[in-house]
PDB file of C-alpha atoms in Angstrom:
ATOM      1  CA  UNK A  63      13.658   2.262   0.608  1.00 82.00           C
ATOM      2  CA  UNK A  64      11.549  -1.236   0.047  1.00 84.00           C
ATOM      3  CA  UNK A  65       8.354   0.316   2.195  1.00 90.00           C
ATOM      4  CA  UNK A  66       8.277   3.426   0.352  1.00 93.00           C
ATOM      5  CA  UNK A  67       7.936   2.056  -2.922  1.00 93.00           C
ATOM      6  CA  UNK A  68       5.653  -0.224  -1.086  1.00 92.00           C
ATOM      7  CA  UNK A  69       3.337   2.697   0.087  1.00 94.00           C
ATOM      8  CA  UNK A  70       4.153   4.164  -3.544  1.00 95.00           C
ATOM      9  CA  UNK A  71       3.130   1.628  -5.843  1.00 95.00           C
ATOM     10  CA  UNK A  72      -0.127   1.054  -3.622  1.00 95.00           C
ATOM     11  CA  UNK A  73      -1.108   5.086  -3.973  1.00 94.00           C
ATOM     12  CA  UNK A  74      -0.311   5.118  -7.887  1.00 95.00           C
ATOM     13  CA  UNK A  75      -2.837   1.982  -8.146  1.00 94.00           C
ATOM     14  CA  UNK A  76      -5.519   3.113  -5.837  1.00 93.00           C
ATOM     15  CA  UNK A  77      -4.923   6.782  -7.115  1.00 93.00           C
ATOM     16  CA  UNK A  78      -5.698   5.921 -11.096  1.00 94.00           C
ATOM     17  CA  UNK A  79      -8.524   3.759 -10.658  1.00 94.00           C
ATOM     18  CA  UNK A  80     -10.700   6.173  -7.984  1.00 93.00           C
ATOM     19  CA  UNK A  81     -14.087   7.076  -8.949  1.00 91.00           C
ATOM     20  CA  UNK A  82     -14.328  10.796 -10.112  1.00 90.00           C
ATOM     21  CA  UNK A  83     -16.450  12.255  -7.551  1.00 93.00           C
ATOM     22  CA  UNK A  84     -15.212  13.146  -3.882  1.00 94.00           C
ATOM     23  CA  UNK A  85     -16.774  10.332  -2.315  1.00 94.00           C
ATOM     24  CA  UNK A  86     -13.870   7.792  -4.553  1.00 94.00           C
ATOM     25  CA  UNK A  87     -11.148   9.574  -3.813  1.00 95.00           C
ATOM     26  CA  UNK A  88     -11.724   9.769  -0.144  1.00 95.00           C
ATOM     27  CA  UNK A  89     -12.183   6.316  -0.412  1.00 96.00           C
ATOM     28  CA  UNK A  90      -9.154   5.415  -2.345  1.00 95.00           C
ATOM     29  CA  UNK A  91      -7.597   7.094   0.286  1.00 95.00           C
ATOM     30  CA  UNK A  92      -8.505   5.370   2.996  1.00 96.00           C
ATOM     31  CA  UNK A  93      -7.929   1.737   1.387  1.00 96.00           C
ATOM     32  CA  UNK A  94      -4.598   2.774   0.351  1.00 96.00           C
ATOM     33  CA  UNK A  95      -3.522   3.982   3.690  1.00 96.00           C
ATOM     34  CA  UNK A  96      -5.331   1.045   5.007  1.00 96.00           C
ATOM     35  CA  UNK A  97      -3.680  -1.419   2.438  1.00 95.00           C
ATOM     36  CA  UNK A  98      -0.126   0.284   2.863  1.00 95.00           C
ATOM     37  CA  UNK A  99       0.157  -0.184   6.746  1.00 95.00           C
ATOM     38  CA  UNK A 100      -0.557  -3.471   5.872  1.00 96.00           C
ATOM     39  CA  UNK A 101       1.511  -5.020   3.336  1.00 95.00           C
ATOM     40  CA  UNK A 102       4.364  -2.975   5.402  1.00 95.00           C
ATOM     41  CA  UNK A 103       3.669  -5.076   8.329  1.00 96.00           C
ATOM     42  CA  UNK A 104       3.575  -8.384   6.368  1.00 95.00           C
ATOM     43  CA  UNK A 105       6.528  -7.614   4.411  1.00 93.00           C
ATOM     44  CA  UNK A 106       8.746  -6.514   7.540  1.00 93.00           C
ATOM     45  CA  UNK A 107       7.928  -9.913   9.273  1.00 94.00           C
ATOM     46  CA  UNK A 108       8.611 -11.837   6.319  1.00 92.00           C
ATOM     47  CA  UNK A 109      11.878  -9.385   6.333  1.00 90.00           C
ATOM     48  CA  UNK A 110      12.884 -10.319   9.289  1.00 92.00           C
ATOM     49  CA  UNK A 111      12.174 -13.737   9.779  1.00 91.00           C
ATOM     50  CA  UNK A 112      14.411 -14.343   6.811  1.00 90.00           C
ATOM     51  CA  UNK A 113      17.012 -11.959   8.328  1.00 84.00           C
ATOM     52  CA  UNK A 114      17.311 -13.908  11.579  1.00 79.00           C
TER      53      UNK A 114
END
């Protein structure tokens, strides 16, 4: 539930503030993709070091 309002959140953000032509949103795209698998890996190792 946590990393899909993770992924979410990140989408919503990168979504609104794309540039208008093709080029932005393929870009947005790709950073929020980028950004998402991120902050999902961070966030389950700070997860789980807390859980163990």
């Amino acid at each position: 539930l946590v990393f899909g309002v993770i992924v979410t959140w990140i989408c919503c953000y990168k979504g609104y503030h794309a540039d208008r032509m093709a080029t932005g949103v393929s870009r947005a795209t790709t950073e929020a993709v980028v950004l998402s698998s991120a902050l999902i890996l961070a966030f389950d190792y700070f997860l789980t070091s807390i859980l163990l």
